[in-house]
């Protein structure tokens, strides 16, 4: 269930490039409230015509995000359909995707990263309580609404974006390319996403954040990625042992052993940044 938005009420202002199966625009939405015209800045995600057979799955992602409300979940206003165009209308988030933000080389402190991880965990906890699987958690799908300034004690603020087209609809190669975010069991049973799959992705995302947005296994050919899972390998552990431990619990090949969100949150809260002695050490990117 979602709100339908009239195409005439939307204007695209600027192209922001492409997503996986989408074209992304910054735009405006016009509403008439109390006889007055209101403009809202929005993000328009237009499904590629080449993937228009996936529209149901795309709408499902929109519906999921518009049914639930949480401060760390992106708000989706609705869907607009115009001819062959299927457009998801969502909240525009000022600083964009977290992976790009980190890769641009902004120096952020360890406590900043920890704040982001806690915010993602709270969104995940909310979803877990509602028994909702997201299915596409990664730093690219974390959007940065506020930068924060560690020197003034203000925290960043992130929102988890929509999952997009479900993995059940994707080709084998696309799923392989999502290694190491996609849980290993999804390769075998792509239409059986569980809450545990999100735990694995959470672990990979935390790894990614603490490695400054460097995608784990970036540039690996699909065959090598597949072998990584087949031989039950793990990402190189963080030098911060408590963090490394949490990540490896989440990225357990046995789904049933992955921790609950309560346990994840408890462990994150017990991480004290001053314990991270090698503050300025660069973490290994890949092995
Ligand atoms: P996927 O389904 O794989 O996540 P997508 O269609 O969501 O694909 P992304 O690659 O996640 O596309 O996003 C493309 C880019 O658009 C991001 O790098 C980000 O900078 C920008 N972007 C996405 N959503 C928003 C948003 N709500 N506000 C601002 N920028 C956004
Ligand atoms: Mg996305």
PDB file of C-alpha atoms and ligand atoms in Angstrom:
ATOM      1  CA  UNK A   1       0.000   0.000   0.000  1.00  0.00           C
ATOM      2  CA  UNK A   2       1.391   3.353  -0.947  1.00  0.00           C
ATOM      3  CA  UNK A   3       0.461   6.829  -1.902  1.00  0.00           C
ATOM      4  CA  UNK A   4       0.152   7.603  -5.617  1.00  0.00           C
ATOM      5  CA  UNK A   5       1.662  10.910  -6.625  1.00  0.00           C
ATOM      6  CA  UNK A   6       0.579  12.731  -9.759  1.00  0.00           C
ATOM      7  CA  UNK A   7       3.378  13.006 -12.290  1.00  0.00           C
ATOM      8  CA  UNK A   8       2.385  16.649 -12.914  1.00  0.00           C
ATOM      9  CA  UNK A   9       3.201  17.432  -9.286  1.00  0.00           C
ATOM     10  CA  UNK A  10       6.820  16.401  -9.769  1.00  0.00           C
ATOM     11  CA  UNK A  11       9.684  18.306 -11.336  1.00  0.00           C
ATOM     12  CA  UNK A  12      13.142  16.906 -11.757  1.00  0.00           C
ATOM     13  CA  UNK A  13      15.811  19.466 -11.167  1.00  0.00           C
ATOM     14  CA  UNK A  14      19.081  17.666 -11.558  1.00  0.00           C
ATOM     15  CA  UNK A  15      20.322  14.217 -12.528  1.00  0.00           C
ATOM     16  CA  UNK A  16      22.338  12.475  -9.816  1.00  0.00           C
ATOM     17  CA  UNK A  17      23.352   9.562 -12.011  1.00  0.00           C
ATOM     18  CA  UNK A  18      22.351   5.942 -11.847  1.00  0.00           C
ATOM     19  CA  UNK A  19      21.519   3.374  -9.241  1.00  0.00           C
ATOM     20  CA  UNK A  20      21.531  -0.375  -9.744  1.00  0.00           C
ATOM     21  CA  UNK A  21      18.395  -0.447 -11.908  1.00  0.00           C
ATOM     22  CA  UNK A  22      17.407   3.164 -11.632  1.00  0.00           C
ATOM     23  CA  UNK A  23      18.049   6.709 -12.721  1.00  0.00           C
ATOM     24  CA  UNK A  24      18.280   9.136  -9.850  1.00  0.00           C
ATOM     25  CA  UNK A  25      17.168  12.765  -9.847  1.00  0.00           C
ATOM     26  CA  UNK A  26      16.926  15.513  -7.339  1.00  0.00           C
ATOM     27  CA  UNK A  27      13.567  17.176  -7.733  1.00  0.00           C
ATOM     28  CA  UNK A  28      10.557  18.913  -6.260  1.00  0.00           C
ATOM     29  CA  UNK A  29       7.091  17.822  -5.280  1.00  0.00           C
ATOM     30  CA  UNK A  30       4.211  20.290  -5.301  1.00  0.00           C
ATOM     31  CA  UNK A  31       1.376  19.979  -2.804  1.00  0.00           C
ATOM     32  CA  UNK A  32      -1.619  22.169  -2.288  1.00  0.00           C
ATOM     33  CA  UNK A  33      -2.368  22.439   1.416  1.00  0.00           C
ATOM     34  CA  UNK A  34      -4.992  24.848   2.773  1.00  0.00           C
ATOM     35  CA  UNK A  35      -5.189  26.444  -0.645  1.00  0.00           C
ATOM     36  CA  UNK A  36      -1.478  27.167  -0.589  1.00  0.00           C
ATOM     37  CA  UNK A  37       1.219  25.737  -2.766  1.00  0.00           C
ATOM     38  CA  UNK A  38       4.048  23.936  -0.982  1.00  0.00           C
ATOM     39  CA  UNK A  39       7.257  22.719  -2.547  1.00  0.00           C
ATOM     40  CA  UNK A  40       9.189  19.809  -1.048  1.00  0.00           C
ATOM     41  CA  UNK A  41      12.661  18.796  -2.112  1.00  0.00           C
ATOM     42  CA  UNK A  42      12.560  15.126  -3.087  1.00  0.00           C
ATOM     43  CA  UNK A  43      14.631  12.372  -4.584  1.00  0.00           C
ATOM     44  CA  UNK A  44      13.165  10.686  -7.648  1.00  0.00           C
ATOM     45  CA  UNK A  45      14.175   7.119  -8.381  1.00  0.00           C
ATOM     46  CA  UNK A  46      13.047   6.084 -11.814  1.00  0.00           C
ATOM     47  CA  UNK A  47      13.106   2.376 -12.603  1.00  0.00           C
ATOM     48  CA  UNK A  48      15.095   1.606 -15.766  1.00  0.00           C
ATOM     49  CA  UNK A  49      12.811   0.757 -18.641  1.00  0.00           C
ATOM     50  CA  UNK A  50      15.001  -2.316 -19.247  1.00  0.00           C
ATOM     51  CA  UNK A  51      13.903  -3.604 -15.833  1.00  0.00           C
ATOM     52  CA  UNK A  52      10.306  -2.513 -15.971  1.00  0.00           C
ATOM     53  CA  UNK A  53       9.193  -6.130 -15.480  1.00  0.00           C
ATOM     54  CA  UNK A  54      10.479  -5.693 -11.926  1.00  0.00           C
ATOM     55  CA  UNK A  55       8.020  -2.898 -11.179  1.00  0.00           C
ATOM     56  CA  UNK A  56       6.097  -4.980  -8.632  1.00  0.00           C
ATOM     57  CA  UNK A  57       9.201  -5.625  -6.624  1.00  0.00           C
ATOM     58  CA  UNK A  58      10.204  -1.964  -6.944  1.00  0.00           C
ATOM     59  CA  UNK A  59       6.755  -0.888  -5.686  1.00  0.00           C
ATOM     60  CA  UNK A  60       7.028  -3.388  -2.862  1.00  0.00           C
ATOM     61  CA  UNK A  61      10.210  -1.660  -1.695  1.00  0.00           C
ATOM     62  CA  UNK A  62       8.379   1.667  -1.817  1.00  0.00           C
ATOM     63  CA  UNK A  63       5.428   0.208   0.029  1.00  0.00           C
ATOM     64  CA  UNK A  64       7.664  -1.273   2.722  1.00  0.00           C
ATOM     65  CA  UNK A  65       9.327   2.080   3.369  1.00  0.00           C
ATOM     66  CA  UNK A  66       6.102   4.086   3.390  1.00  0.00           C
ATOM     67  CA  UNK A  67       4.363   1.750   5.820  1.00  0.00           C
ATOM     68  CA  UNK A  68       6.898   2.042   8.580  1.00  0.00           C
ATOM     69  CA  UNK A  69       8.240   5.091  10.282  1.00  0.00           C
ATOM     70  CA  UNK A  70      11.469   5.372  12.221  1.00  0.00           C
ATOM     71  CA  UNK A  71      13.959   8.198  12.526  1.00  0.00           C
ATOM     72  CA  UNK A  72      16.713   6.115  10.963  1.00  0.00           C
ATOM     73  CA  UNK A  73      14.614   4.812   8.069  1.00  0.00           C
ATOM     74  CA  UNK A  74      14.268   6.860   4.913  1.00  0.00           C
ATOM     75  CA  UNK A  75      10.833   8.296   4.289  1.00  0.00           C
ATOM     76  CA  UNK A  76       9.142   7.369   1.006  1.00  0.00           C
ATOM     77  CA  UNK A  77       6.343   9.709  -0.095  1.00  0.00           C
ATOM     78  CA  UNK A  78       4.916   7.386  -2.702  1.00  0.00           C
ATOM     79  CA  UNK A  79       4.992   6.213  -6.270  1.00  0.00           C
ATOM     80  CA  UNK A  80       4.296   7.995  -9.502  1.00  0.00           C
ATOM     81  CA  UNK A  81       3.439   6.243 -12.731  1.00  0.00           C
ATOM     82  CA  UNK A  82       3.548   7.995 -16.069  1.00  0.00           C
ATOM     83  CA  UNK A  83       3.490   5.945 -19.257  1.00  0.00           C
ATOM     84  CA  UNK A  84       6.365   3.485 -18.985  1.00  0.00           C
ATOM     85  CA  UNK A  85       7.876   5.466 -16.123  1.00  0.00           C
ATOM     86  CA  UNK A  86       7.747   4.082 -12.590  1.00  0.00           C
ATOM     87  CA  UNK A  87       9.074   6.582 -10.102  1.00  0.00           C
ATOM     88  CA  UNK A  88       9.690   6.223  -6.387  1.00  0.00           C
ATOM     89  CA  UNK A  89       9.406   9.582  -4.636  1.00  0.00           C
ATOM     90  CA  UNK A  90      11.452   9.801  -1.496  1.00  0.00           C
ATOM     91  CA  UNK A  91      12.909  12.164   1.019  1.00  0.00           C
ATOM     92  CA  UNK A  92      16.023  13.937  -0.258  1.00  0.00           C
ATOM     93  CA  UNK A  93      18.926  13.343   2.077  1.00  0.00           C
ATOM     94  CA  UNK A  94      21.461  16.148   1.972  1.00  0.00           C
ATOM     95  CA  UNK A  95      24.834  14.414   2.102  1.00  0.00           C
ATOM     96  CA  UNK A  96      23.931  11.383   0.008  1.00  0.00           C
ATOM     97  CA  UNK A  97      25.315   7.877   0.305  1.00  0.00           C
ATOM     98  CA  UNK A  98      27.631   7.132   3.215  1.00  0.00           C
ATOM     99  CA  UNK A  99      30.137   5.049   1.224  1.00  0.00           C
ATOM    100  CA  UNK A 100      30.813   7.936  -1.157  1.00  0.00           C
ATOM    101  CA  UNK A 101      30.996  10.382   1.720  1.00  0.00           C
ATOM    102  CA  UNK A 102      33.630   8.305   3.486  1.00  0.00           C
ATOM    103  CA  UNK A 103      35.532   7.616   0.275  1.00  0.00           C
ATOM    104  CA  UNK A 104      35.768  11.320  -0.454  1.00  0.00           C
ATOM    105  CA  UNK A 105      38.252  11.220   2.376  1.00  0.00           C
ATOM    106  CA  UNK A 106      36.391  13.174   5.023  1.00  0.00           C
ATOM    107  CA  UNK A 107      38.222  12.435   8.191  1.00  0.00           C
ATOM    108  CA  UNK A 108      35.743  11.149  10.695  1.00  0.00           C
ATOM    109  CA  UNK A 109      36.504   9.912  14.161  1.00  0.00           C
ATOM    110  CA  UNK A 110      36.015   6.421  15.500  1.00  0.00           C
ATOM    111  CA  UNK A 111      33.167   7.642  17.713  1.00  0.00           C
ATOM    112  CA  UNK A 112      31.486   9.122  14.638  1.00  0.00           C
ATOM    113  CA  UNK A 113      31.607   5.718  12.948  1.00  0.00           C
ATOM    114  CA  UNK A 114      30.369   4.058  16.107  1.00  0.00           C
ATOM    115  CA  UNK A 115      27.408   6.464  16.198  1.00  0.00           C
ATOM    116  CA  UNK A 116      26.519   5.498  12.631  1.00  0.00           C
ATOM    117  CA  UNK A 117      26.717   1.800  13.503  1.00  0.00           C
ATOM    118  CA  UNK A 118      24.445   2.351  16.535  1.00  0.00           C
ATOM    119  CA  UNK A 119      21.910   4.223  14.429  1.00  0.00           C
ATOM    120  CA  UNK A 120      21.849   1.439  11.857  1.00  0.00           C
ATOM    121  CA  UNK A 121      21.463  -1.103  14.660  1.00  0.00           C
ATOM    122  CA  UNK A 122      18.490   0.805  16.052  1.00  0.00           C
ATOM    123  CA  UNK A 123      16.812   0.779  12.623  1.00  0.00           C
ATOM    124  CA  UNK A 124      17.529  -2.938  12.370  1.00  0.00           C
ATOM    125  CA  UNK A 125      16.105  -3.535  15.833  1.00  0.00           C
ATOM    126  CA  UNK A 126      12.933  -1.707  14.837  1.00  0.00           C
ATOM    127  CA  UNK A 127      12.629  -3.895  11.719  1.00  0.00           C
ATOM    128  CA  UNK A 128      13.351  -7.043  13.721  1.00  0.00           C
ATOM    129  CA  UNK A 129      10.579  -6.216  16.205  1.00  0.00           C
ATOM    130  CA  UNK A 130       8.182  -5.810  13.305  1.00  0.00           C
ATOM    131  CA  UNK A 131       9.531  -8.975  11.671  1.00  0.00           C
ATOM    132  CA  UNK A 132      10.437  -7.052   8.518  1.00  0.00           C
ATOM    133  CA  UNK A 133      13.430  -8.061   6.414  1.00  0.00           C
ATOM    134  CA  UNK A 134      15.204  -5.250   4.564  1.00  0.00           C
ATOM    135  CA  UNK A 135      17.396  -7.296   2.256  1.00  0.00           C
ATOM    136  CA  UNK A 136      19.901  -4.750   0.955  1.00  0.00           C
ATOM    137  CA  UNK A 137      21.862  -3.235   3.815  1.00  0.00           C
ATOM    138  CA  UNK A 138      25.198  -1.681   2.831  1.00  0.00           C
ATOM    139  CA  UNK A 139      26.934   1.682   3.290  1.00  0.00           C
ATOM    140  CA  UNK A 140      25.657   2.803  -0.130  1.00  0.00           C
ATOM    141  CA  UNK A 141      22.146   2.466   1.206  1.00  0.00           C
ATOM    142  CA  UNK A 142      22.876   4.496   4.298  1.00  0.00           C
ATOM    143  CA  UNK A 143      22.197   8.137   3.595  1.00  0.00           C
ATOM    144  CA  UNK A 144      23.800  10.893   5.590  1.00  0.00           C
ATOM    145  CA  UNK A 145      21.309  13.531   6.724  1.00  0.00           C
ATOM    146  CA  UNK A 146      23.639  15.385   9.078  1.00  0.00           C
ATOM    147  CA  UNK A 147      27.412  15.441   9.038  1.00  0.00           C
ATOM    148  CA  UNK A 148      27.896  16.262  12.660  1.00  0.00           C
ATOM    149  CA  UNK A 149      31.037  17.762  14.032  1.00  0.00           C
ATOM    150  CA  UNK A 150      33.013  15.662  16.451  1.00  0.00           C
ATOM    151  CA  UNK A 151      34.852  18.706  17.753  1.00  0.00           C
ATOM    152  CA  UNK A 152      31.534  20.225  18.857  1.00  0.00           C
ATOM    153  CA  UNK A 153      30.153  16.954  20.077  1.00  0.00           C
ATOM    154  CA  UNK A 154      27.390  16.739  17.504  1.00  0.00           C
ATOM    155  CA  UNK A 155      26.746  13.316  16.040  1.00  0.00           C
ATOM    156  CA  UNK A 156      26.124  12.338  12.437  1.00  0.00           C
ATOM    157  CA  UNK A 157      22.626  11.225  11.473  1.00  0.00           C
ATOM    158  CA  UNK A 158      21.965   8.444   8.981  1.00  0.00           C
ATOM    159  CA  UNK A 159      18.879   6.933   7.391  1.00  0.00           C
ATOM    160  CA  UNK A 160      18.600   3.506   5.850  1.00  0.00           C
ATOM    161  CA  UNK A 161      17.354   3.722   2.261  1.00  0.00           C
ATOM    162  CA  UNK A 162      14.922   1.406   0.482  1.00  0.00           C
ATOM    163  CA  UNK A 163      16.138  -2.077  -0.535  1.00  0.00           C
ATOM    164  CA  UNK A 164      15.244  -1.663  -4.210  1.00  0.00           C
ATOM    165  CA  UNK A 165      14.381  -4.669  -6.339  1.00  0.00           C
ATOM    166  CA  UNK A 166      14.293  -7.842  -4.250  1.00  0.00           C
ATOM    167  CA  UNK A 167      17.178 -10.322  -4.609  1.00  0.00           C
ATOM    168  CA  UNK A 168      14.606 -12.952  -5.522  1.00  0.00           C
ATOM    169  CA  UNK A 169      14.219 -11.104  -8.846  1.00  0.00           C
ATOM    170  CA  UNK A 170      17.900 -10.609  -9.528  1.00  0.00           C
ATOM    171  CA  UNK A 171      20.201 -12.643 -11.709  1.00  0.00           C
ATOM    172  CA  UNK A 172      22.870 -14.851 -10.196  1.00  0.00           C
ATOM    173  CA  UNK A 173      25.649 -12.447 -11.222  1.00  0.00           C
ATOM    174  CA  UNK A 174      24.044  -9.482  -9.494  1.00  0.00           C
ATOM    175  CA  UNK A 175      23.728 -11.521  -6.316  1.00  0.00           C
ATOM    176  CA  UNK A 176      27.342 -12.719  -6.543  1.00  0.00           C
ATOM    177  CA  UNK A 177      28.429  -9.132  -6.970  1.00  0.00           C
ATOM    178  CA  UNK A 178      26.729  -8.323  -3.654  1.00  0.00           C
ATOM    179  CA  UNK A 179      29.261 -10.521  -1.851  1.00  0.00           C
ATOM    180  CA  UNK A 180      30.196  -9.817   0.957  1.00  0.00           C
ATOM    181  CA  UNK A 181      27.014  -7.897   1.908  1.00  0.00           C
ATOM    182  CA  UNK A 182      24.613 -10.594   0.817  1.00  0.00           C
ATOM    183  CA  UNK A 183      24.330 -13.455   3.317  1.00  0.00           C
ATOM    184  CA  UNK A 184      25.842 -16.715   2.006  1.00  0.00           C
ATOM    185  CA  UNK A 185      22.568 -18.643   2.272  1.00  0.00           C
ATOM    186  CA  UNK A 186      20.909 -16.159  -0.119  1.00  0.00           C
ATOM    187  CA  UNK A 187      23.053 -17.474  -2.980  1.00  0.00           C
ATOM    188  CA  UNK A 188      21.316 -20.788  -2.610  1.00  0.00           C
ATOM    189  CA  UNK A 189      17.838 -19.590  -1.636  1.00  0.00           C
ATOM    190  CA  UNK A 190      17.364 -16.051  -2.972  1.00  0.00           C
ATOM    191  CA  UNK A 191      13.632 -16.117  -2.304  1.00  0.00           C
ATOM    192  CA  UNK A 192      14.022 -17.011   1.327  1.00  0.00           C
ATOM    193  CA  UNK A 193      15.263 -13.807   2.956  1.00  0.00           C
ATOM    194  CA  UNK A 194      15.217 -13.866   6.731  1.00  0.00           C
ATOM    195  CA  UNK A 195      16.010 -11.445   9.535  1.00  0.00           C
ATOM    196  CA  UNK A 196      19.319 -13.299   9.917  1.00  0.00           C
ATOM    197  CA  UNK A 197      20.314 -12.285   6.379  1.00  0.00           C
ATOM    198  CA  UNK A 198      20.130  -8.641   7.471  1.00  0.00           C
ATOM    199  CA  UNK A 199      22.428  -9.408  10.422  1.00  0.00           C
ATOM    200  CA  UNK A 200      25.109 -10.644   8.047  1.00  0.00           C
ATOM    201  CA  UNK A 201      24.730  -7.518   5.896  1.00  0.00           C
ATOM    202  CA  UNK A 202      24.900  -5.375   9.010  1.00  0.00           C
ATOM    203  CA  UNK A 203      28.253  -6.968   9.895  1.00  0.00           C
ATOM    204  CA  UNK A 204      29.653  -6.315   6.411  1.00  0.00           C
ATOM    205  CA  UNK A 205      28.371  -2.739   6.528  1.00  0.00           C
ATOM    206  CA  UNK A 206      29.995  -2.038   9.889  1.00  0.00           C
ATOM    207  CA  UNK A 207      33.247  -3.436   8.476  1.00  0.00           C
ATOM    208  CA  UNK A 208      32.855  -1.113   5.477  1.00  0.00           C
ATOM    209  CA  UNK A 209      32.192   1.955   7.635  1.00  0.00           C
ATOM    210  CA  UNK A 210      35.222   1.321   9.808  1.00  0.00           C
ATOM    211  CA  UNK A 211      37.320   0.925   6.669  1.00  0.00           C
ATOM    212  CA  UNK A 212      36.276   4.346   5.429  1.00  0.00           C
ATOM    213  CA  UNK A 213      33.787   3.168   2.845  1.00  0.00           C
ATOM    214  CA  UNK A 214      36.222   0.878   1.100  1.00  0.00           C
ATOM    215  CA  UNK A 215      34.118  -1.894  -0.285  1.00  0.00           C
ATOM    216  CA  UNK A 216      35.247  -5.236   1.041  1.00  0.00           C
ATOM    217  CA  UNK A 217      36.498  -7.455  -1.852  1.00  0.00           C
ATOM    218  CA  UNK A 218      36.191  -4.545  -4.274  1.00  0.00           C
ATOM    219  CA  UNK A 219      37.304  -5.355  -7.781  1.00  0.00           C
ATOM    220  CA  UNK A 220      37.213  -9.099  -7.281  1.00  0.00           C
ATOM    221  CA  UNK A 221      35.834 -11.085 -10.184  1.00  0.00           C
ATOM    222  CA  UNK A 222      32.586 -12.892  -9.405  1.00  0.00           C
ATOM    223  CA  UNK A 223      34.199 -16.321  -9.453  1.00  0.00           C
ATOM    224  CA  UNK A 224      36.682 -15.252  -6.786  1.00  0.00           C
ATOM    225  CA  UNK A 225      33.865 -13.790  -4.711  1.00  0.00           C
ATOM    226  CA  UNK A 226      31.944 -17.025  -4.987  1.00  0.00           C
ATOM    227  CA  UNK A 227      34.990 -19.015  -3.823  1.00  0.00           C
ATOM    228  CA  UNK A 228      35.310 -16.656  -0.854  1.00  0.00           C
ATOM    229  CA  UNK A 229      31.958 -17.861   0.455  1.00  0.00           C
ATOM    230  CA  UNK A 230      32.428 -21.448  -0.648  1.00  0.00           C
ATOM    231  CA  UNK A 231      35.531 -21.733   1.458  1.00  0.00           C
ATOM    232  CA  UNK A 232      33.858 -19.973   4.414  1.00  0.00           C
ATOM    233  CA  UNK A 233      36.294 -17.084   4.491  1.00  0.00           C
ATOM    234  CA  UNK A 234      35.996 -14.004   6.654  1.00  0.00           C
ATOM    235  CA  UNK A 235      36.848 -10.351   6.036  1.00  0.00           C
ATOM    236  CA  UNK A 236      40.176  -9.272   7.544  1.00  0.00           C
ATOM    237  CA  UNK A 237      39.461  -8.546  11.203  1.00  0.00           C
ATOM    238  CA  UNK A 238      39.585  -5.054  12.643  1.00  0.00           C
ATOM    239  CA  UNK A 239      42.457  -4.392  15.031  1.00  0.00           C
ATOM    240  CA  UNK A 240      39.853  -3.346  17.537  1.00  0.00           C
ATOM    241  CA  UNK A 241      39.175  -6.827  18.889  1.00  0.00           C
ATOM    242  CA  UNK A 242      35.741  -6.142  20.415  1.00  0.00           C
ATOM    243  CA  UNK A 243      34.544  -4.702  17.117  1.00  0.00           C
ATOM    244  CA  UNK A 244      36.099  -7.558  15.145  1.00  0.00           C
ATOM    245  CA  UNK A 245      34.281  -9.968  17.449  1.00  0.00           C
ATOM    246  CA  UNK A 246      30.903  -8.316  16.848  1.00  0.00           C
ATOM    247  CA  UNK A 247      31.416  -8.324  13.076  1.00  0.00           C
ATOM    248  CA  UNK A 248      32.380 -11.993  13.058  1.00  0.00           C
ATOM    249  CA  UNK A 249      29.315 -12.906  15.150  1.00  0.00           C
ATOM    250  CA  UNK A 250      27.101 -11.169  12.581  1.00  0.00           C
ATOM    251  CA  UNK A 251      28.970 -12.725   9.662  1.00  0.00           C
ATOM    252  CA  UNK A 252      28.575 -16.257  10.964  1.00  0.00           C
ATOM    253  CA  UNK A 253      28.027 -18.723   8.116  1.00  0.00           C
ATOM    254  CA  UNK A 254      25.462 -20.421  10.330  1.00  0.00           C
ATOM    255  CA  UNK A 255      22.545 -18.022  10.266  1.00  0.00           C
ATOM    256  CA  UNK A 256      21.080 -19.309  13.526  1.00  0.00           C
ATOM    257  CA  UNK A 257      24.217 -18.273  15.436  1.00  0.00           C
ATOM    258  CA  UNK A 258      24.013 -14.604  14.459  1.00  0.00           C
ATOM    259  CA  UNK A 259      23.170 -12.317  17.388  1.00  0.00           C
ATOM    260  CA  UNK A 260      19.837 -10.660  18.085  1.00  0.00           C
ATOM    261  CA  UNK A 261      19.581  -6.909  17.621  1.00  0.00           C
ATOM    262  CA  UNK A 262      19.403  -6.481  21.381  1.00  0.00           C
ATOM    263  CA  UNK A 263      22.720  -8.229  21.694  1.00  0.00           C
ATOM    264  CA  UNK A 264      24.222  -6.164  18.847  1.00  0.00           C
ATOM    265  CA  UNK A 265      23.106  -2.933  20.511  1.00  0.00           C
ATOM    266  CA  UNK A 266      24.406  -4.048  23.887  1.00  0.00           C
ATOM    267  CA  UNK A 267      27.797  -4.868  22.384  1.00  0.00           C
ATOM    268  CA  UNK A 268      27.973  -1.579  20.483  1.00  0.00           C
ATOM    269  CA  UNK A 269      27.149   0.327  23.660  1.00  0.00           C
ATOM    270  CA  UNK A 270      29.932  -1.429  25.494  1.00  0.00           C
ATOM    271  CA  UNK A 271      32.525  -0.376  22.923  1.00  0.00           C
ATOM    272  CA  UNK A 272      34.331   2.572  24.386  1.00  0.00           C
ATOM    273  CA  UNK A 273      36.203   4.545  21.780  1.00  0.00           C
ATOM    274  CA  UNK A 274      39.076   5.339  24.125  1.00  0.00           C
ATOM    275  CA  UNK A 275      39.734   1.596  24.192  1.00  0.00           C
ATOM    276  CA  UNK A 276      40.570   1.839  20.561  1.00  0.00           C
ATOM    277  CA  UNK A 277      44.236   2.436  21.196  1.00  0.00           C
ATOM    278  CA  UNK A 278      45.461   2.426  17.631  1.00  0.00           C
ATOM    279  CA  UNK A 279      43.195   5.358  16.781  1.00  0.00           C
ATOM    280  CA  UNK A 280      45.264   6.565  13.902  1.00  0.00           C
ATOM    281  CA  UNK A 281      46.326   3.242  12.511  1.00  0.00           C
ATOM    282  CA  UNK A 282      44.968   2.484   9.073  1.00  0.00           C
ATOM    283  CA  UNK A 283      42.974  -0.675   8.985  1.00  0.00           C
ATOM    284  CA  UNK A 284      43.777  -3.255   6.356  1.00  0.00           C
ATOM    285  CA  UNK A 285      41.551  -2.741   3.336  1.00  0.00           C
ATOM    286  CA  UNK A 286      41.589  -6.275   2.049  1.00  0.00           C
ATOM    287  CA  UNK A 287      43.979  -9.050   2.875  1.00  0.00           C
TER     288      UNK A 287
HETATM  289  P1  LIG B   1      20.125  -0.170  -4.984  1.00  0.00           P
HETATM  290  O1  LIG B   1      18.718  -0.667  -5.067  1.00  0.00           O
HETATM  291  O2  LIG B   1      21.146  -1.170  -5.408  1.00  0.00           O
HETATM  292  O3  LIG B   1      20.423   0.421  -3.659  1.00  0.00           O
HETATM  293  P2  LIG B   1      19.538   2.439  -5.992  1.00  0.00           P
HETATM  294  O4  LIG B   1      18.602   2.581  -7.126  1.00  0.00           O
HETATM  295  O5  LIG B   1      18.993   2.672  -4.627  1.00  0.00           O
HETATM  296  O6  LIG B   1      20.231   1.009  -6.074  1.00  0.00           O
HETATM  297  P3  LIG B   1      21.947   3.689  -5.232  1.00  0.00           P
HETATM  298  O7  LIG B   1      23.172   3.240  -5.947  1.00  0.00           O
HETATM  299  O8  LIG B   1      21.648   3.139  -3.887  1.00  0.00           O
HETATM  300  O9  LIG B   1      20.709   3.422  -6.221  1.00  0.00           O
HETATM  301  O10 LIG B   1      21.961   5.263  -5.124  1.00  0.00           O
HETATM  302  C1  LIG B   1      22.556   6.040  -6.117  1.00  0.00           C
HETATM  303  C2  LIG B   1      23.043   7.356  -5.557  1.00  0.00           C
HETATM  304  O11 LIG B   1      21.938   8.237  -5.368  1.00  0.00           O
HETATM  305  C3  LIG B   1      23.695   7.228  -4.201  1.00  0.00           C
HETATM  306  O12 LIG B   1      25.068   7.141  -4.337  1.00  0.00           O
HETATM  307  C4  LIG B   1      23.290   8.480  -3.450  1.00  0.00           C
HETATM  308  O13 LIG B   1      24.343   9.410  -3.479  1.00  0.00           O
HETATM  309  C5  LIG B   1      22.098   9.008  -4.206  1.00  0.00           C
HETATM  310  N1  LIG B   1      20.876   8.896  -3.405  1.00  0.00           N
HETATM  311  C6  LIG B   1      20.095   7.807  -3.328  1.00  0.00           C
HETATM  312  N2  LIG B   1      19.021   8.048  -2.556  1.00  0.00           N
HETATM  313  C7  LIG B   1      19.141   9.319  -2.115  1.00  0.00           C
HETATM  314  C8  LIG B   1      18.335  10.180  -1.278  1.00  0.00           C
HETATM  315  N3  LIG B   1      17.174   9.762  -0.747  1.00  0.00           N
HETATM  316  N4  LIG B   1      18.760  11.432  -1.060  1.00  0.00           N
HETATM  317  C9  LIG B   1      19.912  11.870  -1.622  1.00  0.00           C
HETATM  318  N5  LIG B   1      20.704  11.132  -2.418  1.00  0.00           N
HETATM  319  C10 LIG B   1      20.335   9.869  -2.664  1.00  0.00           C
HETATM  320 MG1  LIG B   2      20.040   2.318  -2.892  1.00  0.00          MG
END
